[in-house]
Protein backbone atom coordinates (compact mmCIF):
# COMPACT_ATOMS: atom_id res chain seq x y z
CA UNK A 1 0.00 0.00 0.00
CA UNK A 2 2.85 2.39 0.79
CA UNK A 3 4.41 1.87 -2.67
CA UNK A 4 1.18 2.84 -4.39
CA UNK A 5 0.83 5.90 -2.19
CA UNK A 6 4.34 7.07 -3.09
CA UNK A 7 3.61 6.48 -6.77
CA UNK A 8 0.52 8.66 -6.48
CA UNK A 9 2.57 11.40 -4.85
CA UNK A 10 4.94 11.51 -7.83
CA UNK A 11 2.18 11.36 -10.45
CA UNK A 12 1.42 15.13 -10.37
CA UNK A 13 5.17 15.87 -10.59
CA UNK A 14 5.46 13.59 -13.64
CA UNK A 15 2.46 15.24 -15.29
CA UNK A 16 3.86 18.70 -14.55
CA UNK A 17 7.28 17.83 -16.03
CA UNK A 18 5.62 16.20 -19.03
CA UNK A 19 3.44 19.28 -19.64
CA UNK A 20 6.36 21.68 -19.46
CA UNK A 21 8.33 19.68 -22.01
CA UNK A 22 5.47 20.10 -24.52
CA UNK A 23 5.63 23.89 -24.27
CA UNK A 24 7.40 25.50 -27.20
CA UNK A 25 9.60 28.56 -26.92
CA UNK A 26 9.62 31.28 -29.58
CA UNK A 27 11.95 34.27 -29.56
CA UNK A 28 11.06 37.58 -31.18
CA UNK A 29 12.50 41.07 -31.42
CA UNK A 30 10.83 44.40 -30.66
CA UNK A 31 9.12 45.72 -33.81
CA UNK A 32 9.45 42.41 -35.71
CA UNK A 33 7.00 39.54 -36.16
CA UNK A 34 6.88 36.07 -34.62
CA UNK A 35 4.94 32.95 -35.61
CA UNK A 36 3.40 31.09 -32.68
CA UNK A 37 2.97 27.44 -33.74
CA UNK A 38 -0.13 25.39 -33.03
CA UNK A 39 -1.26 22.20 -34.72
CA UNK A 40 -3.34 19.09 -34.20
CA UNK A 41 -2.52 15.53 -35.19
CA UNK A 42 -6.23 14.77 -35.37
CA UNK A 43 -7.56 14.38 -38.94
CA UNK A 44 -10.05 17.07 -39.91
CA UNK A 45 -13.52 16.26 -41.14
CA UNK A 46 -14.80 19.68 -42.21
CA UNK A 47 -13.44 23.17 -41.75
CA UNK A 48 -16.78 24.22 -40.20
CA UNK A 49 -16.05 21.85 -37.30
CA UNK A 50 -12.95 23.81 -36.25
CA UNK A 51 -12.88 26.14 -33.25
CA UNK A 52 -9.48 27.47 -32.15
CA UNK A 53 -8.97 30.02 -29.40
CA UNK A 54 -5.64 31.75 -28.75
CA UNK A 55 -5.30 33.18 -25.25
CA UNK A 56 -2.64 34.74 -23.06
CA UNK A 57 -2.96 34.77 -19.28
CA UNK A 58 -5.71 32.16 -19.84
CA UNK A 59 -8.44 34.76 -20.40
CA UNK A 60 -7.11 37.56 -22.61
CA UNK A 61 -8.34 36.97 -26.20
CA UNK A 62 -5.55 37.12 -28.77
CA UNK A 63 -7.28 35.48 -31.77
CA UNK A 64 -10.23 33.18 -32.50
CA UNK A 65 -11.11 30.86 -35.35
CA UNK A 66 -14.79 29.90 -35.03
CA UNK A 67 -16.44 27.43 -37.41
CA UNK A 68 -13.30 27.69 -39.56
CA UNK A 69 -13.60 31.49 -39.88
CA UNK A 70 -11.50 34.22 -38.27
CA UNK A 71 -13.36 36.13 -35.58
CA UNK A 72 -11.92 39.29 -34.02
CA UNK A 73 -15.06 39.90 -31.99
CA UNK A 74 -14.00 40.12 -28.36
CA UNK A 75 -10.31 40.40 -29.30
CA UNK A 76 -8.27 42.31 -26.76
CA UNK A 77 -7.52 45.83 -28.11
CA UNK A 78 -3.82 45.20 -27.49
CA UNK A 79 -3.85 42.67 -30.37
CA UNK A 80 -6.16 44.46 -32.84
CA UNK A 81 -4.69 44.58 -36.37
CA UNK A 82 -1.50 42.83 -35.21
CA UNK A 83 -2.46 39.16 -35.47
CA UNK A 84 -2.95 37.05 -38.58
CA UNK A 85 -3.36 33.37 -39.28
CA UNK A 86 -2.92 31.05 -42.24
CA UNK A 87 -6.41 29.87 -43.39
CA UNK A 88 -4.91 27.75 -46.17
CA UNK A 89 -3.34 25.59 -43.45
CA UNK A 90 -6.49 24.95 -41.39
CA UNK A 91 -7.46 21.76 -43.25
CA UNK A 92 -3.98 20.40 -42.53
CA UNK A 93 -4.58 20.95 -38.80
CA UNK A 94 -2.23 23.95 -38.53
CA UNK A 95 -3.58 26.93 -36.57
CA UNK A 96 -0.42 28.99 -36.04
CA UNK A 97 -0.69 32.75 -35.74
CA UNK A 98 1.70 35.53 -36.68
CA UNK A 99 2.01 38.38 -34.18
CA UNK A 100 3.28 41.58 -35.82
CA UNK A 101 4.98 44.67 -34.40
CA UNK A 102 6.17 42.88 -31.27
CA UNK A 103 6.25 44.81 -28.01
CA UNK A 104 7.68 44.05 -24.56
CA UNK A 105 4.14 43.46 -23.29
CA UNK A 106 3.68 40.58 -25.78
CA UNK A 107 6.05 38.36 -23.81
CA UNK A 108 4.39 35.48 -21.99
CA UNK A 109 2.81 32.06 -22.33
CA UNK A 110 0.14 31.77 -25.02
CA UNK A 111 -2.38 28.95 -25.06
CA UNK A 112 -3.88 27.55 -28.24
CA UNK A 113 -7.13 25.68 -27.55
CA UNK A 114 -8.19 23.46 -30.45
CA UNK A 115 -11.77 22.19 -30.18
CA UNK A 116 -12.67 19.52 -32.71
CA UNK A 117 -13.72 15.99 -31.83
CA UNK A 118 -11.36 16.23 -28.87
CA UNK A 119 -9.91 19.29 -27.19
CA UNK A 120 -6.18 19.91 -27.51
CA UNK A 121 -4.18 22.59 -25.70
CA UNK A 122 -0.80 23.80 -26.91
CA UNK A 123 1.38 26.32 -25.07
CA UNK A 124 3.92 28.68 -26.58
CA UNK A 125 6.24 30.82 -24.49
CA UNK A 126 7.05 34.03 -26.38
CA UNK A 127 10.29 35.69 -25.34
CA UNK A 128 10.84 39.28 -26.50
CA UNK A 129 14.32 40.68 -27.04
CA UNK A 130 15.68 44.00 -28.18
CA UNK A 131 17.97 44.05 -31.16
CA UNK A 132 21.49 45.03 -30.26
CA UNK A 133 22.36 48.19 -32.10
CA UNK A 134 25.14 47.92 -34.59
CA UNK A 135 28.04 50.02 -33.48
CA UNK A 136 28.73 52.85 -35.85
CA UNK A 137 32.30 52.87 -37.19
CA UNK A 138 34.62 55.61 -36.04
CA UNK A 139 34.71 58.40 -38.58
CA UNK A 140 37.36 57.80 -41.23
CA UNK A 141 37.64 54.04 -40.69
CA UNK A 142 34.83 53.00 -43.01
CA UNK A 143 35.71 52.68 -46.69
CA UNK A 144 33.66 54.90 -48.92
CA UNK A 145 33.02 53.51 -52.42
CA UNK A 146 32.82 56.95 -54.06
CA UNK A 147 36.35 57.79 -52.86
CA UNK A 148 37.67 54.48 -54.19
CA UNK A 149 36.08 55.08 -57.60
CA UNK A 150 37.50 58.62 -57.71
CA UNK A 151 41.04 57.46 -56.86
CA UNK A 152 40.93 54.67 -59.47
CA UNK A 153 39.59 57.14 -62.06
CA UNK A 154 42.41 59.63 -61.38
CA UNK A 155 45.02 56.86 -61.61
CA UNK A 156 43.48 55.53 -64.83
CA UNK A 157 43.45 59.02 -66.42
CA UNK A 158 47.08 59.54 -65.32
CA UNK A 159 48.17 56.24 -66.89
CA UNK A 160 46.35 57.02 -70.15
CA UNK A 161 47.92 60.50 -70.22
CA UNK A 162 51.38 59.04 -69.65
CA UNK A 163 50.87 56.47 -72.41
CA UNK A 164 49.60 59.16 -74.78
CA UNK A 165 52.68 61.33 -74.06
CA UNK A 166 54.98 58.36 -74.66
CA UNK A 167 53.32 57.55 -77.97
CA UNK A 168 53.39 61.17 -79.16
CA UNK A 169 56.99 61.62 -77.94
CA UNK A 170 58.18 58.51 -79.86
CA UNK A 171 56.54 59.51 -83.14
CA UNK A 172 58.13 63.00 -83.30
Coordinates of N, CA, C and O in Angstrom, one line a residue:
X1 N 0.8 -1.2 0.0 CA 0.0 0.0 0.0 C 0.9 1.3 0.0 O 0.6 2.2 -0.7
X2 N 2.0 1.2 0.7 CA 2.9 2.4 0.8 C 3.5 2.7 -0.6 O 3.7 3.8 -0.9
X3 N 3.8 1.7 -1.3 CA 4.4 1.9 -2.7 C 3.4 2.6 -3.6 O 3.8 3.5 -4.3
X4 N 2.2 2.2 -3.6 CA 1.2 2.8 -4.4 C 1.0 4.3 -4.0 O 0.8 5.2 -4.8
X5 N 1.0 4.5 -2.7 CA 0.8 5.9 -2.2 C 2.0 6.8 -2.7 O 1.8 7.9 -3.2
X6 N 3.2 6.3 -2.6 CA 4.3 7.1 -3.1 C 4.3 7.3 -4.6 O 4.7 8.3 -5.1
X7 N 3.8 6.3 -5.3 CA 3.6 6.5 -6.8 C 2.6 7.6 -7.1 O 2.8 8.4 -8.0
X8 N 1.5 7.6 -6.3 CA 0.5 8.7 -6.5 C 1.1 10.0 -6.2 O 0.7 11.0 -6.8
X9 N 2.0 10.1 -5.2 CA 2.6 11.4 -4.8 C 3.4 12.0 -6.0 O 3.5 13.2 -6.2
X10 N 4.1 11.1 -6.7 CA 4.9 11.5 -7.8 C 4.2 11.7 -9.1 O 4.7 12.3 -10.1
X11 N 3.0 11.2 -9.2 CA 2.2 11.4 -10.4 C 2.0 12.8 -10.9 O 2.3 13.2 -12.0
X12 N 1.6 13.7 -10.0 CA 1.4 15.1 -10.4 C 2.8 15.7 -10.8 O 2.8 16.5 -11.8
X13 N 3.9 15.4 -10.2 CA 5.2 15.9 -10.6 C 5.5 15.4 -12.0 O 5.9 16.2 -12.8
X14 N 5.2 14.1 -12.3 CA 5.5 13.6 -13.6 C 4.6 14.3 -14.7 O 5.1 14.7 -15.7
X15 N 3.3 14.5 -14.4 CA 2.5 15.2 -15.3 C 2.9 16.7 -15.5 O 2.9 17.2 -16.6
X16 N 3.4 17.3 -14.4 CA 3.9 18.7 -14.6 C 5.1 18.8 -15.4 O 5.2 19.6 -16.4
X17 N 6.1 17.9 -15.2 CA 7.3 17.8 -16.0 C 6.9 17.5 -17.5 O 7.4 18.1 -18.4
X18 N 6.0 16.6 -17.7 CA 5.6 16.2 -19.0 C 4.9 17.4 -19.7 O 5.2 17.6 -20.9
X19 N 4.1 18.1 -19.0 CA 3.4 19.3 -19.6 C 4.4 20.4 -20.0 O 4.3 21.0 -21.0
X20 N 5.4 20.6 -19.2 CA 6.4 21.7 -19.5 C 7.2 21.3 -20.7 O 7.5 22.2 -21.5
X21 N 7.5 20.1 -20.9 CA 8.3 19.7 -22.0 C 7.6 19.9 -23.3 O 8.2 20.0 -24.4
X22 N 6.2 19.9 -23.3 CA 5.5 20.1 -24.5 C 5.4 21.6 -24.9 O 5.0 21.9 -26.0
X23 N 5.7 22.5 -24.0 CA 5.6 23.9 -24.3 C 6.8 24.3 -25.2 O 7.9 24.0 -25.0
X24 N 6.4 25.0 -26.3 CA 7.4 25.5 -27.2 C 7.8 26.9 -26.8 O 7.1 27.7 -26.2
X25 N 9.1 27.2 -27.2 CA 9.6 28.6 -26.9 C 9.9 29.2 -28.3 O 10.5 28.7 -29.1
X26 N 9.4 30.5 -28.4 CA 9.6 31.3 -29.6 C 10.3 32.6 -29.1 O 9.8 33.2 -28.2
X27 N 11.3 33.0 -29.9 CA 12.0 34.3 -29.6 C 11.6 35.3 -30.6 O 11.6 34.9 -31.8
X28 N 11.3 36.5 -30.2 CA 11.1 37.6 -31.2 C 11.7 38.9 -30.8 O 12.2 39.0 -29.6
X29 N 11.8 39.8 -31.7 CA 12.5 41.1 -31.4 C 11.5 42.2 -31.5 O 10.6 42.2 -32.3
X30 N 11.7 43.2 -30.7 CA 10.8 44.4 -30.7 C 10.7 44.9 -32.1 O 11.6 45.1 -32.8
X31 N 9.4 45.2 -32.5 CA 9.1 45.7 -33.8 C 9.0 44.7 -34.9 O 8.5 45.0 -36.0
X32 N 9.5 43.5 -34.7 CA 9.5 42.4 -35.7 C 8.2 41.6 -35.6 O 7.3 41.9 -34.8
X33 N 8.1 40.5 -36.2 CA 7.0 39.5 -36.2 C 7.5 38.2 -35.6 O 8.7 37.9 -35.7
X34 N 6.6 37.4 -35.1 CA 6.9 36.1 -34.6 C 5.7 35.2 -34.9 O 4.5 35.6 -34.8
X35 N 6.0 33.9 -35.4 CA 4.9 32.9 -35.6 C 4.9 32.0 -34.4 O 5.9 31.5 -34.0
X36 N 3.7 32.0 -33.8 CA 3.4 31.1 -32.7 C 2.8 29.8 -33.2 O 1.7 29.9 -33.7
X37 N 3.5 28.7 -33.1 CA 3.0 27.4 -33.7 C 1.9 26.8 -32.9 O 1.9 26.8 -31.7
X38 N 0.9 26.2 -33.7 CA -0.1 25.4 -33.0 C -0.7 24.4 -34.1 O -1.1 24.9 -35.2
X39 N -0.7 23.2 -33.8 CA -1.3 22.2 -34.7 C -1.9 21.0 -34.0 O -1.6 20.8 -32.8
X40 N -2.7 20.3 -34.7 CA -3.3 19.1 -34.2 C -3.0 17.9 -35.1 O -2.9 18.0 -36.3
X41 N -2.8 16.8 -34.4 CA -2.5 15.5 -35.2 C -3.8 14.9 -35.6 O -3.8 14.0 -36.5
X42 N -4.9 15.4 -35.1 CA -6.2 14.8 -35.4 C -6.6 15.1 -36.8 O -6.6 16.2 -37.2
X43 N -7.1 14.1 -37.6 CA -7.6 14.4 -38.9 C -8.8 15.2 -38.9 O -9.7 15.1 -38.1
X44 N -8.9 16.2 -39.9 CA -10.0 17.1 -39.9 C -11.2 16.5 -40.8 O -10.9 15.9 -41.8
X45 N -12.4 16.7 -40.4 CA -13.5 16.3 -41.1 C -14.0 17.4 -42.1 O -14.0 17.3 -43.3
X46 N -14.3 18.5 -41.5 CA -14.8 19.7 -42.2 C -14.3 20.9 -41.5 O -14.2 21.0 -40.3
X47 N -14.0 21.9 -42.3 CA -13.4 23.2 -41.7 C -14.5 23.8 -40.8 O -14.1 24.5 -39.9
X48 N -15.7 23.6 -41.0 CA -16.8 24.2 -40.2 C -16.8 23.6 -38.8 O -17.4 24.2 -37.9
X49 N -16.1 22.5 -38.6 CA -16.1 21.9 -37.3 C -14.9 22.3 -36.4 O -14.7 21.8 -35.4
X50 N -14.2 23.3 -36.9 CA -13.0 23.8 -36.3 C -13.2 25.0 -35.4 O -13.8 26.0 -35.9
X51 N -12.9 25.0 -34.1 CA -12.9 26.1 -33.3 C -11.5 26.2 -32.6 O -11.1 25.2 -32.0
X52 N -10.8 27.3 -32.8 CA -9.5 27.5 -32.2 C -9.5 28.8 -31.4 O -9.9 29.8 -32.0
X53 N -9.0 28.8 -30.2 CA -9.0 30.0 -29.4 C -7.5 30.2 -28.9 O -7.0 29.4 -28.2
X54 N -7.0 31.4 -29.3 CA -5.6 31.8 -28.8 C -5.8 32.7 -27.6 O -6.6 33.7 -27.7
X55 N -5.2 32.4 -26.5 CA -5.3 33.2 -25.2 C -3.9 33.4 -24.6 O -3.0 32.6 -24.8
X56 N -3.8 34.5 -23.9 CA -2.6 34.7 -23.1 C -3.2 35.0 -21.7 O -4.3 35.6 -21.6
X57 N -2.5 34.6 -20.7 CA -3.0 34.8 -19.3 C -4.3 34.1 -19.1 O -5.1 34.5 -18.3
X58 N -4.5 33.0 -19.9 CA -5.7 32.2 -19.8 C -7.0 32.8 -20.2 O -8.0 32.2 -20.6
X59 N -7.2 34.1 -20.1 CA -8.4 34.8 -20.4 C -8.4 35.9 -21.4 O -9.4 36.2 -22.0
X60 N -7.2 36.4 -21.7 CA -7.1 37.6 -22.6 C -7.1 37.0 -24.1 O -6.3 36.2 -24.5
X61 N -8.1 37.5 -24.8 CA -8.3 37.0 -26.2 C -7.3 37.6 -27.2 O -7.3 38.8 -27.4
X62 N -6.5 36.7 -27.8 CA -5.5 37.1 -28.8 C -6.1 36.9 -30.2 O -6.0 37.8 -31.0
X63 N -6.8 35.8 -30.4 CA -7.3 35.5 -31.8 C -8.2 34.3 -31.7 O -8.0 33.4 -30.9
X64 N -9.3 34.3 -32.5 CA -10.2 33.2 -32.5 C -10.5 32.7 -33.9 O -10.6 33.6 -34.8
X65 N -10.6 31.4 -34.1 CA -11.1 30.9 -35.3 C -12.4 30.1 -35.0 O -12.3 29.1 -34.2
X66 N -13.5 30.5 -35.4 CA -14.8 29.9 -35.0 C -15.5 29.4 -36.3 O -15.7 30.1 -37.2
X67 N -15.8 28.1 -36.2 CA -16.4 27.4 -37.4 C -15.6 27.6 -38.6 O -16.1 27.8 -39.8
X68 N -14.2 27.6 -38.5 CA -13.3 27.7 -39.6 C -13.1 29.1 -40.1 O -12.4 29.3 -41.1
X69 N -13.7 30.1 -39.4 CA -13.6 31.5 -39.9 C -13.0 32.3 -38.8 O -13.2 32.2 -37.6
X70 N -12.1 33.3 -39.2 CA -11.5 34.2 -38.3 C -12.6 35.1 -37.6 O -13.5 35.6 -38.3
X71 N -12.4 35.3 -36.3 CA -13.4 36.1 -35.6 C -12.5 37.0 -34.7 O -11.8 36.5 -33.8
X72 N -12.6 38.3 -34.9 CA -11.9 39.3 -34.0 C -12.9 39.9 -33.0 O -12.5 40.8 -32.3
X73 N -14.1 39.4 -33.0 CA -15.1 39.9 -32.0 C -14.6 39.5 -30.6 O -14.3 38.3 -30.4
X74 N -14.5 40.4 -29.7 CA -14.0 40.1 -28.4 C -12.5 40.1 -28.2 O -12.0 39.8 -27.2
X75 N -11.8 40.4 -29.3 CA -10.3 40.4 -29.3 C -9.8 41.6 -28.4 O -10.4 42.7 -28.5
X76 N -8.8 41.3 -27.6 CA -8.3 42.3 -26.8 C -7.7 43.4 -27.6 O -7.0 43.2 -28.6
X77 N -8.0 44.7 -27.3 CA -7.5 45.8 -28.1 C -6.0 45.8 -28.3 O -5.5 46.3 -29.3
X78 N -5.3 45.3 -27.4 CA -3.8 45.2 -27.5 C -3.4 44.4 -28.7 O -2.3 44.6 -29.2
X79 N -4.2 43.5 -29.2 CA -3.9 42.7 -30.4 C -4.5 43.0 -31.7 O -4.3 42.4 -32.7
X80 N -5.4 44.0 -31.6 CA -6.2 44.5 -32.8 C -5.2 44.8 -34.0 O -4.2 45.6 -33.7
X81 N -5.5 44.3 -35.2 CA -4.7 44.6 -36.4 C -3.2 44.2 -36.3 O -2.4 44.6 -37.1
X82 N -2.9 43.3 -35.3 CA -1.5 42.8 -35.2 C -1.4 41.3 -35.3 O -0.3 40.8 -35.3
X83 N -2.5 40.6 -35.4 CA -2.5 39.2 -35.5 C -3.1 38.7 -36.8 O -4.1 39.2 -37.2
X84 N -2.4 37.7 -37.4 CA -3.0 37.1 -38.6 C -2.7 35.6 -38.5 O -1.9 35.1 -37.7
X85 N -3.5 34.8 -39.3 CA -3.4 33.4 -39.3 C -3.2 32.9 -40.7 O -3.1 33.7 -41.6
X86 N -3.2 31.6 -40.9 CA -2.9 31.1 -42.2 C -4.1 30.1 -42.6 O -4.0 28.9 -42.5
X87 N -5.2 30.7 -43.1 CA -6.4 29.9 -43.4 C -6.2 28.7 -44.3 O -6.8 27.7 -44.2
X88 N -5.2 28.8 -45.2 CA -4.9 27.8 -46.2 C -4.3 26.5 -45.5 O -4.3 25.4 -46.0
X89 N -3.9 26.7 -44.2 CA -3.3 25.6 -43.4 C -4.3 24.9 -42.5 O -4.0 23.9 -41.9
X90 N -5.5 25.5 -42.3 CA -6.5 24.9 -41.4 C -6.8 23.5 -41.7 O -6.9 22.7 -40.7
X91 N -7.1 23.1 -42.9 CA -7.5 21.8 -43.3 C -6.3 20.8 -43.0 O -6.6 19.6 -42.9
X92 N -5.1 21.3 -42.9 CA -4.0 20.4 -42.5 C -3.8 20.3 -41.0 O -2.8 19.7 -40.5
X93 N -4.7 21.0 -40.3 CA -4.6 21.0 -38.8 C -3.6 21.9 -38.2 O -3.1 21.8 -37.1
X94 N -3.2 23.0 -39.0 CA -2.2 23.9 -38.5 C -3.0 25.3 -38.3 O -3.6 25.8 -39.2
X95 N -2.9 25.7 -37.0 CA -3.6 26.9 -36.6 C -2.6 28.0 -36.0 O -3.0 28.7 -35.1
X96 N -1.4 28.0 -36.5 CA -0.4 29.0 -36.0 C -0.9 30.4 -36.3 O -1.7 30.6 -37.2
X97 N -0.4 31.3 -35.5 CA -0.7 32.7 -35.7 C 0.6 33.5 -35.9 O 1.7 33.1 -35.3
X98 N 0.5 34.6 -36.5 CA 1.7 35.5 -36.7 C 1.4 36.8 -35.9 O 0.4 37.5 -36.2
X99 N 2.2 37.2 -35.0 CA 2.0 38.4 -34.2 C 3.0 39.4 -34.7 O 4.2 39.2 -34.7
X100 N 2.5 40.5 -35.2 CA 3.3 41.6 -35.8 C 3.6 42.7 -34.8 O 2.9 42.9 -33.9
X101 N 4.6 43.5 -35.2 CA 5.0 44.7 -34.4 C 5.1 44.3 -32.9 O 4.4 44.9 -32.0
X102 N 6.0 43.4 -32.6 CA 6.2 42.9 -31.3 C 6.5 44.0 -30.3 O 7.3 44.9 -30.6
X103 N 6.0 43.9 -29.1 CA 6.3 44.8 -28.0 C 6.7 44.0 -26.8 O 6.4 42.8 -26.7
X104 N 7.3 44.7 -25.8 CA 7.7 44.0 -24.6 C 6.5 43.4 -23.9 O 6.6 42.3 -23.3
X105 N 5.3 44.0 -24.0 CA 4.1 43.5 -23.3 C 3.6 42.2 -23.9 O 2.8 41.5 -23.4
X106 N 4.1 41.8 -25.1 CA 3.7 40.6 -25.8 C 4.3 39.3 -25.2 O 3.9 38.2 -25.5
X107 N 5.4 39.5 -24.4 CA 6.0 38.4 -23.8 C 5.1 37.6 -22.9 O 4.3 38.2 -22.2
X108 N 5.2 36.3 -22.9 CA 4.4 35.5 -22.0 C 4.0 34.1 -22.6 O 4.5 33.8 -23.7
X109 N 3.2 33.4 -21.9 CA 2.8 32.1 -22.3 C 1.4 32.2 -23.0 O 0.5 32.6 -22.4
X110 N 1.4 31.8 -24.2 CA 0.1 31.8 -25.0 C -0.4 30.4 -25.1 O 0.4 29.4 -25.2
X111 N -1.7 30.2 -25.0 CA -2.4 28.9 -25.1 C -3.2 28.9 -26.3 O -3.9 29.9 -26.7
X112 N -3.1 27.8 -27.0 CA -3.9 27.6 -28.2 C -4.8 26.4 -27.9 O -4.4 25.3 -27.7
X113 N -6.1 26.7 -27.9 CA -7.1 25.7 -27.6 C -7.8 25.2 -28.9 O -8.4 26.0 -29.5
X114 N -7.6 24.0 -29.2 CA -8.2 23.5 -30.4 C -9.4 22.6 -30.0 O -9.2 21.6 -29.3
X115 N -10.6 23.0 -30.5 CA -11.8 22.2 -30.2 C -12.3 21.6 -31.5 O -12.9 22.3 -32.3
X116 N -12.1 20.3 -31.6 CA -12.7 19.5 -32.7 C -13.4 18.3 -32.1 O -14.2 18.6 -31.1
X117 N -13.1 17.1 -32.5 CA -13.7 16.0 -31.8 C -13.2 15.9 -30.4 O -14.0 15.6 -29.5
X118 N -11.9 16.2 -30.2 CA -11.4 16.2 -28.9 C -10.7 17.6 -28.7 O -10.3 18.2 -29.7
X119 N -10.6 18.0 -27.5 CA -9.9 19.3 -27.2 C -8.4 19.1 -27.0 O -8.0 18.1 -26.4
X120 N -7.6 20.0 -27.6 CA -6.2 19.9 -27.5 C -5.7 21.3 -27.1 O -6.2 22.3 -27.6
X121 N -4.7 21.3 -26.2 CA -4.2 22.6 -25.7 C -2.7 22.6 -26.0 O -2.0 21.6 -25.6
X122 N -2.2 23.6 -26.7 CA -0.8 23.8 -26.9 C -0.4 25.1 -26.2 O -1.1 26.1 -26.2
X123 N 0.9 25.1 -25.7 CA 1.4 26.3 -25.1 C 2.6 26.8 -25.8 O 3.5 26.0 -26.2
X124 N 2.8 28.1 -25.9 CA 3.9 28.7 -26.6 C 4.4 29.8 -25.7 O 3.6 30.7 -25.4
X125 N 5.7 29.8 -25.3 CA 6.2 30.8 -24.5 C 7.0 31.8 -25.4 O 7.9 31.4 -26.1
X126 N 6.5 33.0 -25.5 CA 7.0 34.0 -26.4 C 8.0 34.9 -25.6 O 7.6 35.5 -24.6
X127 N 9.3 34.9 -26.0 CA 10.3 35.7 -25.3 C 10.6 36.9 -26.3 O 10.8 36.7 -27.5
X128 N 10.6 38.1 -25.7 CA 10.8 39.3 -26.5 C 12.2 39.8 -26.2 O 12.6 40.0 -25.0
X129 N 13.0 40.1 -27.2 CA 14.3 40.7 -27.0 C 14.4 42.0 -27.8 O 13.7 42.2 -28.8
X130 N 15.4 42.8 -27.4 CA 15.7 44.0 -28.2 C 16.9 43.7 -29.1 O 17.8 43.0 -28.7
X131 N 16.8 44.2 -30.3 CA 18.0 44.1 -31.2 C 19.1 44.9 -30.6 O 19.0 46.0 -30.1
X132 N 20.3 44.3 -30.7 CA 21.5 45.0 -30.3 C 21.8 46.0 -31.4 O 21.8 45.6 -32.6
X133 N 22.1 47.2 -31.1 CA 22.4 48.2 -32.1 C 23.7 47.9 -32.6 O 24.7 47.7 -31.9
X134 N 23.8 48.0 -34.0 CA 25.1 47.9 -34.6 C 26.0 49.1 -34.2 O 25.5 50.3 -34.3
X135 N 27.2 48.9 -33.8 CA 28.0 50.0 -33.5 C 28.4 50.7 -34.8 O 28.8 50.1 -35.8
X136 N 28.3 52.0 -34.7 CA 28.7 52.8 -35.9 C 30.2 52.9 -35.9 O 30.9 53.1 -34.9
X137 N 30.8 52.8 -37.1 CA 32.3 52.9 -37.2 C 32.8 54.3 -36.8 O 32.1 55.3 -37.0
X138 N 34.0 54.3 -36.4 CA 34.6 55.6 -36.0 C 34.9 56.3 -37.4 O 35.3 55.7 -38.3
X139 N 34.6 57.6 -37.4 CA 34.7 58.4 -38.6 C 36.1 58.2 -39.2 O 37.1 58.3 -38.5
X140 N 36.1 58.0 -40.5 CA 37.4 57.8 -41.2 C 37.8 56.4 -41.4 O 38.7 56.1 -42.1
X141 N 37.2 55.4 -40.6 CA 37.6 54.0 -40.7 C 36.8 53.2 -41.7 O 37.3 52.2 -42.1
X142 N 35.7 53.7 -42.1 CA 34.8 53.0 -43.0 C 35.2 53.4 -44.4 O 35.4 54.5 -44.8
X143 N 35.4 52.4 -45.3 CA 35.7 52.7 -46.7 C 34.5 53.3 -47.4 O 33.4 52.8 -47.1
X144 N 34.7 54.3 -48.2 CA 33.7 54.9 -48.9 C 33.8 54.6 -50.4 O 34.8 55.0 -51.0
X145 N 32.9 53.9 -51.0 CA 33.0 53.5 -52.4 C 33.3 54.7 -53.4 O 34.0 54.5 -54.3
X146 N 32.6 55.8 -53.1 CA 32.8 56.9 -54.1 C 34.3 57.4 -54.1 O 34.8 57.9 -55.1
X147 N 34.9 57.4 -52.9 CA 36.3 57.8 -52.9 C 37.2 56.8 -53.6 O 38.1 57.2 -54.3
X148 N 36.9 55.5 -53.5 CA 37.7 54.5 -54.2 C 37.5 54.7 -55.7 O 38.5 54.6 -56.4
X149 N 36.3 54.9 -56.2 CA 36.1 55.1 -57.6 C 36.8 56.3 -58.1 O 37.4 56.3 -59.2
X150 N 36.8 57.4 -57.3 CA 37.5 58.6 -57.7 C 39.0 58.4 -57.8 O 39.6 58.8 -58.8
X151 N 39.6 57.7 -56.9 CA 41.0 57.5 -56.9 C 41.4 56.6 -58.1 O 42.4 56.9 -58.8
X152 N 40.6 55.5 -58.3 CA 40.9 54.7 -59.5 C 40.8 55.5 -60.8 O 41.6 55.3 -61.7
X153 N 39.8 56.3 -60.9 CA 39.6 57.1 -62.1 C 40.8 58.1 -62.3 O 41.3 58.2 -63.4
X154 N 41.3 58.7 -61.3 CA 42.4 59.6 -61.4 C 43.6 58.8 -61.8 O 44.4 59.3 -62.7
X155 N 43.9 57.7 -61.2 CA 45.0 56.9 -61.6 C 44.9 56.4 -63.1 O 45.9 56.4 -63.8
X156 N 43.7 56.0 -63.5 CA 43.5 55.5 -64.8 C 43.7 56.7 -65.8 O 44.4 56.5 -66.8
X157 N 43.2 57.9 -65.5 CA 43.5 59.0 -66.4 C 44.9 59.4 -66.5 O 45.5 59.6 -67.6
X158 N 45.6 59.3 -65.4 CA 47.1 59.5 -65.3 C 47.8 58.5 -66.2 O 48.8 58.9 -66.9
X159 N 47.5 57.3 -66.1 CA 48.2 56.2 -66.9 C 47.9 56.5 -68.4 O 48.8 56.4 -69.2
X160 N 46.7 56.8 -68.7 CA 46.4 57.0 -70.2 C 47.1 58.3 -70.7 O 47.7 58.2 -71.8
X161 N 47.2 59.3 -69.8 CA 47.9 60.5 -70.2 C 49.4 60.2 -70.4 O 50.0 60.6 -71.4
X162 N 50.0 59.4 -69.5 CA 51.4 59.0 -69.7 C 51.6 58.2 -70.9 O 52.6 58.5 -71.6
X163 N 50.7 57.3 -71.2 CA 50.9 56.5 -72.4 C 50.7 57.3 -73.7 O 51.5 57.2 -74.6
X164 N 49.8 58.3 -73.6 CA 49.6 59.2 -74.8 C 50.8 60.0 -75.0 O 51.3 60.2 -76.2
X165 N 51.5 60.5 -73.9 CA 52.7 61.3 -74.1 C 53.8 60.5 -74.6 O 54.6 61.0 -75.4
X166 N 53.9 59.2 -74.2 CA 55.0 58.4 -74.7 C 54.8 58.1 -76.1 O 55.8 58.1 -76.9
X167 N 53.6 57.9 -76.6 CA 53.3 57.5 -78.0 C 53.6 58.8 -78.8 O 54.2 58.7 -79.9
X168 N 53.2 59.9 -78.4 CA 53.4 61.2 -79.2 C 54.9 61.6 -79.1 O 55.4 62.1 -80.1
X169 N 55.6 61.3 -78.1 CA 57.0 61.6 -77.9 C 57.8 60.7 -78.8 O 58.8 61.1 -79.4
X170 N 57.4 59.5 -79.1 CA 58.2 58.5 -79.9 C 58.0 58.9 -81.4 O 58.9 58.8 -82.1
X171 N 56.8 59.3 -81.7 CA 56.5 59.5 -83.1 C 57.1 60.8 -83.6 O 57.3 61.0 -84.8
X172 N 57.6 61.7 -82.8 CA 58.1 63.0 -83.3 C 59.6 63.0 -83.5 O 60.4 62.3 -83.4

